[in-house]
Short mmCIF file of C-alpha atoms and ligand atoms in Angstrom, two decimals:
data_model
loop_
_atom_site.label_atom_id
_atom_site.label_comp_id
_atom_site.label_asym_id
_atom_site.label_seq_id
_atom_site.Cartn_x
_atom_site.Cartn_y
_atom_site.Cartn_z
CA MET A 1 0.02 0.03 0.01
CA GLU A 2 1.34 3.42 -0.85
CA THR A 3 2.41 5.63 2.18
CA LYS A 4 -0.05 8.54 2.46
CA ARG A 5 1.35 12.05 2.86
CA VAL A 6 0.03 14.46 5.47
CA LEU A 7 0.79 18.16 5.80
CA SER A 8 0.68 19.36 9.42
CA ILE A 9 0.22 23.23 9.74
CA GLN A 10 1.12 24.55 13.22
CA ASP A 11 3.85 26.08 15.20
CA ILE A 12 7.26 24.76 16.40
CA SER A 13 7.36 25.24 20.13
CA CYS A 14 11.05 24.54 20.70
CA LEU A 15 10.39 23.41 24.26
CA GLY A 16 6.97 22.23 25.27
CA GLN A 17 5.96 18.85 23.74
CA CYS A 18 3.14 20.28 21.53
CA SER A 19 2.21 21.11 18.08
CA LEU A 20 4.93 20.09 15.40
CA THR A 21 7.35 18.52 17.84
CA VAL A 22 4.45 16.06 18.72
CA ALA A 23 2.88 15.86 15.13
CA LEU A 24 6.14 14.72 13.45
CA PRO A 25 6.96 11.72 15.62
CA VAL A 26 3.31 10.71 16.16
CA ILE A 27 2.25 10.77 12.58
CA SER A 28 5.51 9.16 11.49
CA ALA A 29 5.00 6.21 13.96
CA CYS A 30 1.66 5.66 12.35
CA GLY A 31 3.44 4.80 9.09
CA VAL A 32 2.47 8.05 7.44
CA GLU A 33 4.72 10.67 5.81
CA ALA A 34 4.61 13.89 7.84
CA CYS A 35 5.41 17.17 6.10
CA VAL A 36 5.35 20.47 7.83
CA LEU A 37 4.21 24.06 7.22
CA PRO A 38 5.33 25.96 10.38
CA SER A 39 3.10 28.80 11.43
CA ALA A 40 5.52 30.26 13.99
CA LEU A 41 8.62 29.60 16.05
CA LEU A 42 8.23 29.85 19.75
CA SER A 43 10.76 29.38 22.55
CA THR A 44 8.07 27.49 24.49
CA HIS A 45 4.22 27.04 24.25
CA THR A 46 2.18 30.00 25.68
CA MET A 47 0.85 28.32 28.81
CA GLY A 48 2.59 28.05 32.16
CA PHE A 49 6.00 29.54 31.34
CA LYS A 50 6.86 33.10 32.48
CA ASP A 51 6.76 34.40 28.98
CA PHE A 52 7.74 33.21 25.39
CA THR A 53 9.33 34.51 22.21
CA CYS A 54 7.52 34.17 18.99
CA LEU A 55 8.69 34.53 15.49
CA ASP A 56 5.70 34.79 13.17
CA LEU A 57 6.27 32.88 9.98
CA THR A 58 3.34 34.10 7.98
CA ALA A 59 5.68 35.56 5.03
CA GLU A 60 7.50 32.25 4.91
CA MET A 61 4.27 30.24 4.78
CA LYS A 62 3.21 32.15 1.70
CA LYS A 63 6.60 31.43 -0.02
CA ILE A 64 6.49 27.82 0.86
CA LEU A 65 2.95 27.37 -0.49
CA ALA A 66 3.97 29.31 -3.63
CA HIS A 67 6.88 26.96 -4.18
CA TRP A 68 4.70 23.82 -3.69
CA GLU A 69 2.39 25.37 -6.21
CA ARG A 70 5.13 25.49 -8.78
CA GLU A 71 6.19 21.84 -7.89
CA GLY A 72 2.60 20.61 -8.11
CA VAL A 73 2.74 18.90 -4.64
CA PHE A 74 -0.23 16.95 -3.51
CA PHE A 75 -1.06 16.06 0.16
CA ASP A 76 -3.51 13.35 1.07
CA ALA A 77 -4.62 15.29 4.08
CA ALA A 78 -3.88 18.64 5.68
CA TYR A 79 -4.12 18.83 9.42
CA THR A 80 -4.04 22.18 10.93
CA GLY A 81 -3.28 22.98 14.68
CA TYR A 82 -2.08 26.16 16.51
CA LEU A 83 -2.08 29.06 13.97
CA ALA A 84 -0.42 32.25 15.18
CA THR A 85 -2.56 34.96 13.65
CA ALA A 86 -5.92 35.54 11.86
CA GLU A 87 -4.00 36.10 8.69
CA GLN A 88 -2.56 32.74 8.78
CA ILE A 89 -5.98 31.21 9.00
CA ASP A 90 -6.77 33.06 5.86
CA ILE A 91 -3.73 31.68 4.14
CA VAL A 92 -4.83 28.12 5.15
CA ARG A 93 -8.30 28.69 3.81
CA GLU A 94 -6.87 29.91 0.48
CA ALA A 95 -4.58 26.92 0.43
CA PHE A 96 -7.73 24.60 1.08
CA ALA A 97 -9.23 26.09 -2.00
CA GLY A 98 -5.98 25.92 -3.92
CA ARG A 99 -2.90 23.74 -3.48
CA LEU A 100 -4.41 21.69 -0.82
CA LYS A 101 -7.70 21.01 -2.61
CA GLY A 102 -8.63 17.33 -2.96
CA GLY A 103 -6.91 16.26 0.31
CA LEU A 104 -8.88 15.57 3.55
CA ARG A 105 -9.09 18.85 5.49
CA ILE A 106 -8.62 18.18 9.27
CA VAL A 107 -8.81 21.25 11.48
CA ASP A 108 -7.95 21.19 15.02
CA THR A 109 -9.46 24.43 16.11
CA VAL A 110 -6.78 25.16 18.76
CA MET A 111 -7.77 28.38 20.56
CA GLY A 112 -8.33 27.63 24.25
CA ASP A 113 -9.16 25.31 27.10
CA PHE A 114 -10.98 25.39 30.42
CA GLY A 115 -13.41 28.02 29.22
CA LYS A 116 -10.82 30.59 28.15
CA LEU A 117 -8.84 31.51 25.13
CA TYR A 118 -5.07 30.97 24.98
CA PRO A 119 -3.20 34.30 25.74
CA ALA A 120 -2.36 35.14 22.10
CA PHE A 121 -5.97 34.94 20.84
CA ASP A 122 -9.00 37.33 20.73
CA GLY A 123 -12.45 37.57 19.13
CA GLY A 124 -11.18 38.46 15.75
CA PHE A 125 -9.13 35.24 15.74
CA VAL A 126 -12.19 33.24 16.77
CA ASN A 127 -14.20 34.71 13.82
CA GLU A 128 -11.55 33.67 11.31
CA MET A 129 -11.38 30.20 12.91
CA ARG A 130 -15.11 29.85 12.64
CA LYS A 131 -14.63 30.26 8.80
CA LEU A 132 -11.93 27.65 8.66
CA ALA A 133 -13.98 25.15 10.70
CA ALA A 134 -16.81 25.67 8.24
CA GLU A 135 -14.72 24.51 5.28
CA ALA A 136 -13.18 21.45 7.02
CA ASP A 137 -14.02 17.81 6.58
CA ILE A 138 -13.35 17.08 10.16
CA ILE A 139 -13.09 19.59 13.09
CA LEU A 140 -11.58 18.50 16.48
CA PRO A 141 -12.62 21.01 19.11
CA ASN A 142 -12.69 20.73 22.83
CA ILE A 143 -15.79 22.01 24.62
CA THR A 144 -14.22 25.44 25.23
CA GLU A 145 -13.41 25.92 21.37
CA ALA A 146 -16.91 24.51 20.38
CA CYS A 147 -18.46 27.27 22.67
CA TYR A 148 -16.27 29.98 21.22
CA LEU A 149 -17.11 28.75 17.63
CA THR A 150 -20.82 28.51 18.17
CA GLY A 151 -21.52 31.38 20.81
CA MET A 152 -22.97 28.83 23.20
CA ASP A 153 -22.37 29.22 26.97
CA TYR A 154 -19.40 27.21 28.38
CA LYS A 155 -20.37 24.69 31.09
CA GLU A 156 -18.29 22.52 33.26
CA GLU A 157 -21.17 20.22 34.11
CA TYR A 158 -23.81 19.40 31.44
CA ASP A 159 -25.94 16.70 30.07
CA GLU A 160 -26.39 14.91 26.70
CA ASN A 161 -28.88 17.59 25.49
CA TYR A 162 -26.21 20.32 25.92
CA ILE A 163 -23.54 18.23 24.05
CA GLN A 164 -26.19 17.60 21.32
CA SER A 165 -26.87 21.30 21.02
CA LEU A 166 -23.17 22.02 20.61
CA LEU A 167 -22.77 19.35 18.02
CA ASP A 168 -25.73 20.57 16.06
CA ALA A 169 -24.41 24.15 16.14
CA LEU A 170 -21.08 23.00 15.06
CA ILE A 171 -22.49 21.04 12.01
CA LYS A 172 -24.67 24.10 11.26
CA LEU A 173 -21.50 26.08 10.89
CA GLY A 174 -20.44 23.91 7.91
CA ALA A 175 -18.08 21.23 9.11
CA LYS A 176 -18.89 17.80 7.64
CA GLN A 177 -17.81 15.89 10.80
CA VAL A 178 -17.21 16.94 14.34
CA VAL A 179 -14.95 15.06 16.76
CA LEU A 180 -15.72 16.77 20.10
CA LYS A 181 -13.15 16.12 22.76
CA GLY A 182 -13.29 16.02 26.60
CA VAL A 183 -16.98 15.03 26.82
CA SER A 184 -17.52 13.73 30.29
CA TYR A 185 -20.85 12.55 31.79
CA SER A 186 -19.43 11.06 34.96
CA LYS A 187 -16.61 11.77 37.53
CA LYS A 188 -14.47 8.67 36.50
CA THR A 189 -14.99 8.74 32.64
CA THR A 190 -14.48 11.15 29.81
CA GLY A 191 -14.55 10.64 26.09
CA VAL A 192 -14.99 11.88 22.57
CA THR A 193 -18.23 12.26 20.62
CA VAL A 194 -18.12 11.94 16.81
CA TYR A 195 -21.09 13.39 14.94
CA ASP A 196 -21.79 14.10 11.23
CA GLY A 197 -25.23 15.57 11.56
CA LYS A 198 -27.05 12.05 11.33
CA ASP A 199 -24.97 9.41 13.15
CA LYS A 200 -23.50 9.83 16.62
CA PHE A 201 -20.67 7.86 18.33
CA TYR A 202 -19.35 8.14 21.81
CA TYR A 203 -16.06 6.72 22.91
CA SER A 204 -15.71 6.70 26.60
CA HIS A 205 -12.55 6.01 28.57
CA THR A 206 -11.03 6.42 32.05
CA LYS A 207 -10.72 9.89 33.29
CA LEU A 208 -7.28 10.49 34.92
CA GLU A 209 -6.87 12.75 38.03
CA ARG A 210 -4.48 15.04 36.24
CA ASN A 211 -4.48 17.15 33.12
CA CYS A 212 -1.44 17.42 31.00
CA HIS A 213 -0.63 20.18 28.49
CA GLY A 214 -0.44 19.10 24.96
CA THR A 215 -2.85 16.17 25.09
CA GLY A 216 -4.98 17.77 22.40
CA ASP A 217 -2.13 17.82 19.97
CA VAL A 218 -1.11 14.11 20.78
CA PHE A 219 -4.73 13.24 20.24
CA ALA A 220 -5.15 15.10 16.95
CA SER A 221 -1.78 13.75 15.63
CA ALA A 222 -2.52 10.21 16.48
CA PHE A 223 -6.16 10.45 15.08
CA THR A 224 -4.81 11.99 11.69
CA GLY A 225 -2.01 9.38 11.44
CA LEU A 226 -4.29 6.43 12.14
CA LEU A 227 -7.00 7.76 9.83
CA MET A 228 -4.41 8.25 6.96
CA ARG A 229 -3.17 4.64 7.64
CA GLY A 230 -6.75 3.44 6.73
CA LYS A 231 -8.55 3.13 10.09
CA SER A 232 -12.16 4.48 10.19
CA VAL A 233 -12.87 7.67 12.00
CA ARG A 234 -14.37 5.79 14.94
CA ASP A 235 -11.46 3.35 15.22
CA ALA A 236 -8.95 6.18 14.87
CA VAL A 237 -10.75 8.03 17.62
CA ALA A 238 -10.75 5.15 19.93
CA VAL A 239 -7.07 4.19 19.49
CA ALA A 240 -5.99 7.89 19.72
CA ALA A 241 -7.90 8.32 22.89
CA ASP A 242 -6.42 5.22 24.49
CA PHE A 243 -3.03 6.28 23.38
CA VAL A 244 -3.39 9.68 25.06
CA VAL A 245 -4.60 8.00 28.40
CA ASP A 246 -1.44 5.76 28.21
CA CYS A 247 0.72 8.73 27.71
CA ILE A 248 -0.64 10.62 30.60
CA ARG A 249 -0.09 7.59 32.78
CA ASN A 250 3.43 7.56 31.72
CA THR A 251 4.09 11.27 32.49
CA ASP A 252 5.87 12.01 35.83
CA LYS A 253 3.90 14.44 38.09
CA GLU A 254 7.11 16.65 38.11
CA HIS A 255 6.95 16.84 34.24
CA TRP A 256 4.48 19.83 34.24
CA TYR A 257 4.68 21.23 30.61
CA GLY A 258 3.71 18.43 28.38
CA VAL A 259 3.02 14.71 27.85
CA SER A 260 5.68 12.06 27.82
CA PHE A 261 4.43 10.34 24.71
CA GLU A 262 7.66 9.10 23.41
CA PRO A 263 7.98 5.68 25.31
CA ASN A 264 4.51 4.74 23.96
CA LEU A 265 4.93 5.45 20.22
CA SER A 266 5.42 1.72 19.61
CA LEU A 267 1.58 1.33 20.43
CA LEU A 268 0.82 3.38 17.29
CA THR A 269 3.35 1.53 15.11
CA ARG A 270 1.69 -1.72 16.12
CA LYS A 271 -1.94 -0.67 15.78
O1 PXL B 301 -1.12 22.59 22.58
C1 PXL B 301 -1.63 23.56 21.88
C2 PXL B 301 -0.62 24.69 21.68
C3 PXL B 301 0.20 24.73 20.62
N1 PXL B 301 1.17 25.72 20.38
C4 PXL B 301 1.25 26.69 21.32
C5 PXL B 301 0.54 26.79 22.37
C6 PXL B 301 -0.53 25.78 22.60
C7 PXL B 301 -1.26 25.87 23.74
O2 PXL B 301 -1.13 26.56 24.66
O3 PXL B 301 0.61 27.81 23.25
C8 PXL B 301 2.30 27.60 21.04
#
């Protein structure tokens, strides 16, 4: 079988175990070729460190895409993560309609968590992300991001009706399929809901006591890699979710800034 080629569009956080430093090894472990379009170069990710440096790579993104246009490059899928500015979202939307046309469009709507936006983002960014989400084949929001995208109130405790309203509102935006992360109906479990406007699937798994930064990126990368290796959306969700749980279990409490996914990569190679 021919190896699939995925383009991952997100930042390089030099230290922090997130975005491209996760996507490259995780997608590769799935047996899928991982190419990159870096959106920014940061000293660390933007959460929990005293500050961070950020080199915006918007101008370079345009040049790289223009070169690929001349080369006639094709990607089987484009997977977007942390984008640094609203303008970058526009560039990705243009690329979806141009050079990236024909490949699967997977958008991880990275904007925030726990009811709040990440420090670098504002309402203008959310408005652009809403447009990108509308054009995607699959979006991977957490509940915070789903609320910002749809304008619904963020809730820490909710029932299935609330989640259904969020899913309906997300599909109404235009995305073909929603993979909603962090959906928890009990203290000891959490999970992922998949919805395409008709069929719904909920994958539930153990909820661990602790939260680690970067789990969303590990999930999205594993999901994308497994999907491109030929798994169904549902199977890719289940295996990626189990992988994240194993990675969190594997992470020392003192290791506060990311997830120690590296010792578990062989789980993806085998599956
Ligand atoms: O994990 C998402 C992410 C990626 N990249 C950067 C971030 C974050 C979340 O905080 O700050 C730079």
